[in-house]
Amino acid sequence: MHILLTRPIEDCSEMIVKFQSLDHKVSHLPLINIQKVQHEVINSRDYGGLIFTSSNAVKNLNAENLNKKLICFCVGSATEKKARNLGFQNTISAEGNVSNLKELILQNYELKETPLLYISGEIITTDLDQQLLKEGYAVKRIINYKVNHTETFDENFVNELKQNMPDIVYVYSQNSASSFLNFIKIYQTENLWMNTNLMCIGEKTSSILNEIKWKKIFLFNPGEEEFLLYKI
């Protein structure tokens, strides 16, 4: 099977090795790159817990002086793993869903004056901080990274892709979906994806690519990539 992965290489290198070990052909088309954003110094004593809705928020965190015993609410297992690698000891994972993450916070963090710190990218798909504020929580949001869209692509890669279209493509965010749609239109491949299965995280991500005709569209959570191979 031919699989196209679209995340930055540091986020999918393990998956490339895994799929190749299963005798699949893997192509890599990074659609975005992550740029760290400088932010104010965080004083751990001001917060009772941290919220991460992406592993990029953890990777770009200046964590040297943070209290590693703070509870960390993580959107999924990959994000939780990054947090634990940074030394955070008290982590909880919502298994890839922001709605589940909100419920996890409501169930495990008492409504009190000590604020939660939500660390995120410049653009978020769900305004989790605003939702928690409506529930009566004190939440502060800090932006520590932004997403840049890939604007140039290797012509040889594009030509090879046209000759051997993938059976599956994984798209992980609305930003990536927008970049992917742009890629498709730049290289006029709109009619070449009819035998490709599109795997997207969330309906908002898939809706951006609905104008392209796909074989099938599947929604998934991070960690389910290999499982999806057996659904098509």
PDB file of C-alpha atoms in Angstrom:
ATOM      1  CA  MET A   1       0.000   0.000   0.000  1.00  0.00           C
ATOM      2  CA  HIS A   2       1.209   3.531  -0.780  1.00  0.00           C
ATOM      3  CA  ILE A   3       0.832   5.921   2.186  1.00  0.00           C
ATOM      4  CA  LEU A   4       1.310   9.700   2.104  1.00  0.00           C
ATOM      5  CA  LEU A   5       2.203  11.405   5.395  1.00  0.00           C
ATOM      6  CA  THR A   6       1.920  15.187   5.658  1.00  0.00           C
ATOM      7  CA  ARG A   7       3.295  16.148   9.087  1.00  0.00           C
ATOM      8  CA  PRO A   8       6.735  17.700   9.686  1.00  0.00           C
ATOM      9  CA  ILE A   9       9.398  14.974   9.685  1.00  0.00           C
ATOM     10  CA  GLU A  10      10.028  15.209  13.444  1.00  0.00           C
ATOM     11  CA  ASP A  11       6.376  14.331  14.052  1.00  0.00           C
ATOM     12  CA  CYS A  12       6.127  11.336  11.726  1.00  0.00           C
ATOM     13  CA  SER A  13       9.599   9.765  11.466  1.00  0.00           C
ATOM     14  CA  GLU A  14       8.624   6.898  13.779  1.00  0.00           C
ATOM     15  CA  MET A  15       5.468   6.292  11.779  1.00  0.00           C
ATOM     16  CA  ILE A  16       7.435   6.203   8.516  1.00  0.00           C
ATOM     17  CA  VAL A  17       9.698   3.495   9.950  1.00  0.00           C
ATOM     18  CA  LYS A  18       6.687   1.596  11.312  1.00  0.00           C
ATOM     19  CA  PHE A  19       4.783   1.598   8.019  1.00  0.00           C
ATOM     20  CA  GLN A  20       7.899   0.679   6.045  1.00  0.00           C
ATOM     21  CA  SER A  21       8.489  -2.248   8.410  1.00  0.00           C
ATOM     22  CA  LEU A  22       5.010  -3.453   7.400  1.00  0.00           C
ATOM     23  CA  ASP A  23       6.151  -3.380   3.744  1.00  0.00           C
ATOM     24  CA  HIS A  24       4.199  -0.271   2.783  1.00  0.00           C
ATOM     25  CA  LYS A  25       5.556   2.401   0.469  1.00  0.00           C
ATOM     26  CA  VAL A  26       5.663   5.728   2.338  1.00  0.00           C
ATOM     27  CA  SER A  27       5.875   9.192   0.792  1.00  0.00           C
ATOM     28  CA  HIS A  28       6.403  12.342   2.833  1.00  0.00           C
ATOM     29  CA  LEU A  29       4.891  15.716   1.931  1.00  0.00           C
ATOM     30  CA  PRO A  30       5.346  18.192   4.832  1.00  0.00           C
ATOM     31  CA  LEU A  31       2.616  20.795   4.453  1.00  0.00           C
ATOM     32  CA  ILE A  32       3.476  23.036   7.404  1.00  0.00           C
ATOM     33  CA  ASN A  33       6.425  23.954   9.591  1.00  0.00           C
ATOM     34  CA  ILE A  34       6.361  25.087  13.184  1.00  0.00           C
ATOM     35  CA  GLN A  35       7.970  28.319  14.391  1.00  0.00           C
ATOM     36  CA  LYS A  36       8.562  28.986  18.070  1.00  0.00           C
ATOM     37  CA  VAL A  37       7.070  32.201  19.469  1.00  0.00           C
ATOM     38  CA  GLN A  38       8.690  33.959  22.404  1.00  0.00           C
ATOM     39  CA  HIS A  39       6.317  34.446  25.309  1.00  0.00           C
ATOM     40  CA  GLU A  40       6.303  35.870  28.789  1.00  0.00           C
ATOM     41  CA  VAL A  41       8.111  34.054  31.577  1.00  0.00           C
ATOM     42  CA  ILE A  42       5.786  31.576  33.262  1.00  0.00           C
ATOM     43  CA  ASN A  43       5.692  31.533  37.049  1.00  0.00           C
ATOM     44  CA  SER A  44       4.520  28.072  38.142  1.00  0.00           C
ATOM     45  CA  ARG A  45       3.211  29.441  41.427  1.00  0.00           C
ATOM     46  CA  ASP A  46       0.533  31.377  39.537  1.00  0.00           C
ATOM     47  CA  TYR A  47      -1.142  28.249  38.163  1.00  0.00           C
ATOM     48  CA  GLY A  48      -2.652  25.005  39.381  1.00  0.00           C
ATOM     49  CA  GLY A  49      -2.270  23.104  36.136  1.00  0.00           C
ATOM     50  CA  LEU A  50      -1.314  23.210  32.468  1.00  0.00           C
ATOM     51  CA  ILE A  51      -3.355  22.438  29.352  1.00  0.00           C
ATOM     52  CA  PHE A  52      -1.798  21.217  26.089  1.00  0.00           C
ATOM     53  CA  THR A  53      -3.894  20.594  22.954  1.00  0.00           C
ATOM     54  CA  SER A  54      -0.895  19.719  20.779  1.00  0.00           C
ATOM     55  CA  SER A  55       2.561  18.201  21.127  1.00  0.00           C
ATOM     56  CA  ASN A  56       3.972  21.331  19.457  1.00  0.00           C
ATOM     57  CA  ALA A  57       2.887  23.383  22.447  1.00  0.00           C
ATOM     58  CA  VAL A  58       4.940  21.075  24.669  1.00  0.00           C
ATOM     59  CA  LYS A  59       7.973  21.009  22.349  1.00  0.00           C
ATOM     60  CA  ASN A  60       8.144  24.805  22.207  1.00  0.00           C
ATOM     61  CA  LEU A  61       7.672  25.361  25.925  1.00  0.00           C
ATOM     62  CA  ASN A  62      10.441  26.929  27.998  1.00  0.00           C
ATOM     63  CA  ALA A  63      10.051  24.408  30.784  1.00  0.00           C
ATOM     64  CA  GLU A  64      13.378  24.605  32.627  1.00  0.00           C
ATOM     65  CA  ASN A  65      12.037  26.518  35.627  1.00  0.00           C
ATOM     66  CA  LEU A  66       8.524  25.120  35.724  1.00  0.00           C
ATOM     67  CA  ASN A  67       7.175  23.005  38.548  1.00  0.00           C
ATOM     68  CA  LYS A  68       7.122  19.514  37.049  1.00  0.00           C
ATOM     69  CA  LYS A  69       4.563  18.362  39.619  1.00  0.00           C
ATOM     70  CA  LEU A  70       1.816  20.546  38.126  1.00  0.00           C
ATOM     71  CA  ILE A  71      -1.037  18.535  36.688  1.00  0.00           C
ATOM     72  CA  CYS A  72      -0.887  18.508  32.871  1.00  0.00           C
ATOM     73  CA  PHE A  73      -4.046  17.955  30.849  1.00  0.00           C
ATOM     74  CA  CYS A  74      -2.997  16.608  27.429  1.00  0.00           C
ATOM     75  CA  VAL A  75      -5.189  16.160  24.370  1.00  0.00           C
ATOM     76  CA  GLY A  76      -3.683  12.794  23.443  1.00  0.00           C
ATOM     77  CA  SER A  77      -1.058  10.171  24.181  1.00  0.00           C
ATOM     78  CA  ALA A  78       1.574  11.715  21.873  1.00  0.00           C
ATOM     79  CA  THR A  79       1.217  15.066  23.656  1.00  0.00           C
ATOM     80  CA  GLU A  80       1.314  13.348  27.032  1.00  0.00           C
ATOM     81  CA  LYS A  81       4.491  11.498  26.045  1.00  0.00           C
ATOM     82  CA  LYS A  82       6.170  14.804  25.140  1.00  0.00           C
ATOM     83  CA  ALA A  83       5.137  16.285  28.486  1.00  0.00           C
ATOM     84  CA  ARG A  84       6.520  13.326  30.396  1.00  0.00           C
ATOM     85  CA  ASN A  85       9.760  13.522  28.409  1.00  0.00           C
ATOM     86  CA  LEU A  86      10.093  17.115  29.634  1.00  0.00           C
ATOM     87  CA  GLY A  87       9.858  15.831  33.194  1.00  0.00           C
ATOM     88  CA  PHE A  88       6.200  16.474  34.042  1.00  0.00           C
ATOM     89  CA  GLN A  89       5.100  13.788  36.448  1.00  0.00           C
ATOM     90  CA  ASN A  90       1.345  14.329  36.788  1.00  0.00           C
ATOM     91  CA  THR A  91      -0.170  13.958  33.304  1.00  0.00           C
ATOM     92  CA  ILE A  92      -3.618  12.969  32.049  1.00  0.00           C
ATOM     93  CA  SER A  93      -4.496  12.183  28.437  1.00  0.00           C
ATOM     94  CA  ALA A  94      -7.863  12.646  26.722  1.00  0.00           C
ATOM     95  CA  GLU A  95      -6.905  10.330  23.843  1.00  0.00           C
ATOM     96  CA  GLY A  96      -6.900  12.872  21.044  1.00  0.00           C
ATOM     97  CA  ASN A  97     -10.187  14.742  21.446  1.00  0.00           C
ATOM     98  CA  VAL A  98     -10.555  18.341  22.704  1.00  0.00           C
ATOM     99  CA  SER A  99     -14.151  17.739  23.786  1.00  0.00           C
ATOM    100  CA  ASN A 100     -12.985  14.807  25.899  1.00  0.00           C
ATOM    101  CA  LEU A 101     -10.161  16.980  27.225  1.00  0.00           C
ATOM    102  CA  LYS A 102     -12.661  19.555  28.453  1.00  0.00           C
ATOM    103  CA  GLU A 103     -14.649  16.851  30.263  1.00  0.00           C
ATOM    104  CA  LEU A 104     -11.428  15.497  31.738  1.00  0.00           C
ATOM    105  CA  ILE A 105     -10.624  18.923  33.173  1.00  0.00           C
ATOM    106  CA  LEU A 106     -14.141  19.362  34.570  1.00  0.00           C
ATOM    107  CA  GLN A 107     -13.894  15.973  36.288  1.00  0.00           C
ATOM    108  CA  ASN A 108     -10.348  16.264  37.626  1.00  0.00           C
ATOM    109  CA  TYR A 109      -9.756  19.933  38.429  1.00  0.00           C
ATOM    110  CA  GLU A 110     -11.773  21.547  41.162  1.00  0.00           C
ATOM    111  CA  LEU A 111     -13.335  24.901  40.381  1.00  0.00           C
ATOM    112  CA  LYS A 112     -11.079  27.233  42.334  1.00  0.00           C
ATOM    113  CA  GLU A 113      -9.276  30.512  42.066  1.00  0.00           C
ATOM    114  CA  THR A 114      -5.892  29.076  41.080  1.00  0.00           C
ATOM    115  CA  PRO A 115      -5.918  29.507  37.273  1.00  0.00           C
ATOM    116  CA  LEU A 116      -5.129  26.953  34.630  1.00  0.00           C
ATOM    117  CA  LEU A 117      -2.541  27.860  31.986  1.00  0.00           C
ATOM    118  CA  TYR A 118      -3.498  26.916  28.427  1.00  0.00           C
ATOM    119  CA  ILE A 119      -0.409  26.777  26.180  1.00  0.00           C
ATOM    120  CA  SER A 120      -1.176  26.608  22.480  1.00  0.00           C
ATOM    121  CA  GLY A 121      -0.422  27.653  18.932  1.00  0.00           C
ATOM    122  CA  GLU A 122      -1.492  30.913  17.368  1.00  0.00           C
ATOM    123  CA  ILE A 123      -4.478  29.279  15.660  1.00  0.00           C
ATOM    124  CA  ILE A 124      -6.681  26.801  17.519  1.00  0.00           C
ATOM    125  CA  THR A 125      -9.620  24.821  16.158  1.00  0.00           C
ATOM    126  CA  THR A 126     -11.564  24.842  19.449  1.00  0.00           C
ATOM    127  CA  ASP A 127     -11.671  27.771  21.878  1.00  0.00           C
ATOM    128  CA  LEU A 128     -11.154  25.540  24.908  1.00  0.00           C
ATOM    129  CA  ASP A 129     -10.099  28.433  27.136  1.00  0.00           C
ATOM    130  CA  GLN A 130     -13.319  30.327  26.413  1.00  0.00           C
ATOM    131  CA  GLN A 131     -15.394  27.223  27.067  1.00  0.00           C
ATOM    132  CA  LEU A 132     -13.719  26.706  30.430  1.00  0.00           C
ATOM    133  CA  LEU A 133     -14.197  30.372  31.328  1.00  0.00           C
ATOM    134  CA  LYS A 134     -17.923  29.901  30.760  1.00  0.00           C
ATOM    135  CA  GLU A 135     -17.806  26.976  33.187  1.00  0.00           C
ATOM    136  CA  GLY A 136     -16.407  29.321  35.835  1.00  0.00           C
ATOM    137  CA  TYR A 137     -12.748  28.380  35.600  1.00  0.00           C
ATOM    138  CA  ALA A 138      -9.914  30.885  35.619  1.00  0.00           C
ATOM    139  CA  VAL A 139      -7.844  30.221  32.500  1.00  0.00           C
ATOM    140  CA  LYS A 140      -4.979  32.097  30.893  1.00  0.00           C
ATOM    141  CA  ARG A 141      -3.810  31.317  27.356  1.00  0.00           C
ATOM    142  CA  ILE A 142      -0.210  31.724  26.204  1.00  0.00           C
ATOM    143  CA  ILE A 143       0.813  31.289  22.553  1.00  0.00           C
ATOM    144  CA  ASN A 144       4.231  29.683  22.123  1.00  0.00           C
ATOM    145  CA  TYR A 145       4.277  28.641  18.448  1.00  0.00           C
ATOM    146  CA  LYS A 146       2.791  29.456  15.082  1.00  0.00           C
ATOM    147  CA  VAL A 147       2.293  27.490  11.891  1.00  0.00           C
ATOM    148  CA  ASN A 148       3.838  28.449   8.560  1.00  0.00           C
ATOM    149  CA  HIS A 149       2.498  26.930   5.355  1.00  0.00           C
ATOM    150  CA  THR A 150       4.886  25.187   2.981  1.00  0.00           C
ATOM    151  CA  GLU A 151       4.994  27.215  -0.228  1.00  0.00           C
ATOM    152  CA  THR A 152       7.522  25.382  -2.391  1.00  0.00           C
ATOM    153  CA  PHE A 153       7.645  21.696  -3.245  1.00  0.00           C
ATOM    154  CA  ASP A 154      10.166  19.441  -4.961  1.00  0.00           C
ATOM    155  CA  GLU A 155       9.169  19.086  -8.613  1.00  0.00           C
ATOM    156  CA  ASN A 156      10.652  15.587  -8.900  1.00  0.00           C
ATOM    157  CA  PHE A 157       8.618  14.461  -5.907  1.00  0.00           C
ATOM    158  CA  VAL A 158       5.445  15.922  -7.412  1.00  0.00           C
ATOM    159  CA  ASN A 159       6.030  14.173 -10.745  1.00  0.00           C
ATOM    160  CA  GLU A 160       6.667  10.846  -9.007  1.00  0.00           C
ATOM    161  CA  LEU A 161       3.516  11.304  -6.934  1.00  0.00           C
ATOM    162  CA  LYS A 162       1.439  11.898 -10.057  1.00  0.00           C
ATOM    163  CA  GLN A 163       2.762   8.649 -11.506  1.00  0.00           C
ATOM    164  CA  ASN A 164       2.028   6.672  -8.339  1.00  0.00           C
ATOM    165  CA  MET A 165      -0.848   8.192  -6.389  1.00  0.00           C
ATOM    166  CA  PRO A 166      -1.184   7.103  -2.750  1.00  0.00           C
ATOM    167  CA  ASP A 167      -3.825   4.728  -1.457  1.00  0.00           C
ATOM    168  CA  ILE A 168      -4.029   6.673   1.817  1.00  0.00           C
ATOM    169  CA  VAL A 169      -3.174  10.197   2.907  1.00  0.00           C
ATOM    170  CA  TYR A 170      -3.179  11.377   6.538  1.00  0.00           C
ATOM    171  CA  VAL A 171      -4.024  15.033   7.314  1.00  0.00           C
ATOM    172  CA  TYR A 172      -3.762  16.254  10.900  1.00  0.00           C
ATOM    173  CA  SER A 173      -5.077  19.813  11.103  1.00  0.00           C
ATOM    174  CA  GLN A 174      -7.067  22.526   9.385  1.00  0.00           C
ATOM    175  CA  ASN A 175      -3.791  24.305   8.620  1.00  0.00           C
ATOM    176  CA  SER A 176      -2.460  21.197   6.899  1.00  0.00           C
ATOM    177  CA  ALA A 177      -5.728  20.692   5.035  1.00  0.00           C
ATOM    178  CA  SER A 178      -5.582  24.253   3.681  1.00  0.00           C
ATOM    179  CA  SER A 179      -1.980  23.742   2.567  1.00  0.00           C
ATOM    180  CA  PHE A 180      -2.867  20.407   0.994  1.00  0.00           C
ATOM    181  CA  LEU A 181      -5.750  21.921  -0.966  1.00  0.00           C
ATOM    182  CA  ASN A 182      -3.393  24.643  -2.169  1.00  0.00           C
ATOM    183  CA  PHE A 183      -0.857  21.985  -3.233  1.00  0.00           C
ATOM    184  CA  ILE A 184      -3.524  20.052  -5.132  1.00  0.00           C
ATOM    185  CA  LYS A 185      -4.633  23.143  -7.025  1.00  0.00           C
ATOM    186  CA  ILE A 186      -1.132  24.474  -7.779  1.00  0.00           C
ATOM    187  CA  TYR A 187      -0.170  21.199  -9.447  1.00  0.00           C
ATOM    188  CA  GLN A 188      -3.618  20.633 -10.979  1.00  0.00           C
ATOM    189  CA  THR A 189      -4.097  17.198  -9.472  1.00  0.00           C
ATOM    190  CA  GLU A 190      -7.771  17.676  -8.555  1.00  0.00           C
ATOM    191  CA  ASN A 191      -8.848  14.652 -10.596  1.00  0.00           C
ATOM    192  CA  LEU A 192      -6.108  12.267  -9.482  1.00  0.00           C
ATOM    193  CA  TRP A 193      -7.334  11.444  -5.957  1.00  0.00           C
ATOM    194  CA  MET A 194     -10.430   9.368  -6.741  1.00  0.00           C
ATOM    195  CA  ASN A 195      -8.748   6.141  -5.621  1.00  0.00           C
ATOM    196  CA  THR A 196      -7.160   7.661  -2.511  1.00  0.00           C
ATOM    197  CA  ASN A 197      -8.617   7.317   0.995  1.00  0.00           C
ATOM    198  CA  LEU A 198      -8.435  10.571   2.963  1.00  0.00           C
ATOM    199  CA  MET A 199      -7.788  10.237   6.708  1.00  0.00           C
ATOM    200  CA  CYS A 200      -8.485  13.429   8.689  1.00  0.00           C
ATOM    201  CA  ILE A 201      -8.508  14.487  12.312  1.00  0.00           C
ATOM    202  CA  GLY A 202     -11.971  15.980  12.754  1.00  0.00           C
ATOM    203  CA  GLU A 203     -14.778  17.066  10.487  1.00  0.00           C
ATOM    204  CA  LYS A 204     -13.497  20.656  10.266  1.00  0.00           C
ATOM    205  CA  THR A 205     -10.274  19.359   8.753  1.00  0.00           C
ATOM    206  CA  SER A 206     -12.006  17.059   6.275  1.00  0.00           C
ATOM    207  CA  SER A 207     -14.528  19.743   5.244  1.00  0.00           C
ATOM    208  CA  ILE A 208     -11.714  21.859   3.788  1.00  0.00           C
ATOM    209  CA  LEU A 209     -10.914  19.026   1.363  1.00  0.00           C
ATOM    210  CA  ASN A 210     -14.496  18.054   0.533  1.00  0.00           C
ATOM    211  CA  GLU A 211     -14.341  19.698  -2.895  1.00  0.00           C
ATOM    212  CA  ILE A 212     -11.847  17.037  -3.990  1.00  0.00           C
ATOM    213  CA  LYS A 213     -13.294  13.648  -4.958  1.00  0.00           C
ATOM    214  CA  TRP A 214     -11.840  10.930  -2.713  1.00  0.00           C
ATOM    215  CA  LYS A 215     -12.438   7.212  -2.617  1.00  0.00           C
ATOM    216  CA  LYS A 216     -13.533   7.472   1.031  1.00  0.00           C
ATOM    217  CA  ILE A 217     -13.038   9.889   3.916  1.00  0.00           C
ATOM    218  CA  PHE A 218     -12.291   8.627   7.425  1.00  0.00           C
ATOM    219  CA  LEU A 219     -12.032  10.578  10.699  1.00  0.00           C
ATOM    220  CA  PHE A 220      -9.465   9.438  13.256  1.00  0.00           C
ATOM    221  CA  ASN A 221      -7.629  10.317  16.451  1.00  0.00           C
ATOM    222  CA  PRO A 222      -3.813  10.315  16.753  1.00  0.00           C
ATOM    223  CA  GLY A 223      -2.608   6.807  17.489  1.00  0.00           C
ATOM    224  CA  GLU A 224      -5.177   5.138  15.227  1.00  0.00           C
ATOM    225  CA  GLU A 225      -3.157   5.427  12.011  1.00  0.00           C
ATOM    226  CA  GLU A 226      -2.129   1.777  11.810  1.00  0.00           C
ATOM    227  CA  PHE A 227      -5.602   0.586  12.751  1.00  0.00           C
ATOM    228  CA  LEU A 228      -7.066   2.529   9.811  1.00  0.00           C
ATOM    229  CA  LEU A 229      -4.960   0.504   7.374  1.00  0.00           C
ATOM    230  CA  TYR A 230      -7.220  -2.456   8.042  1.00  0.00           C
ATOM    231  CA  LYS A 231     -10.485  -0.545   7.524  1.00  0.00           C
ATOM    232  CA  ILE A 232     -10.053   0.131   3.826  1.00  0.00           C
TER     233      ILE A 232
END
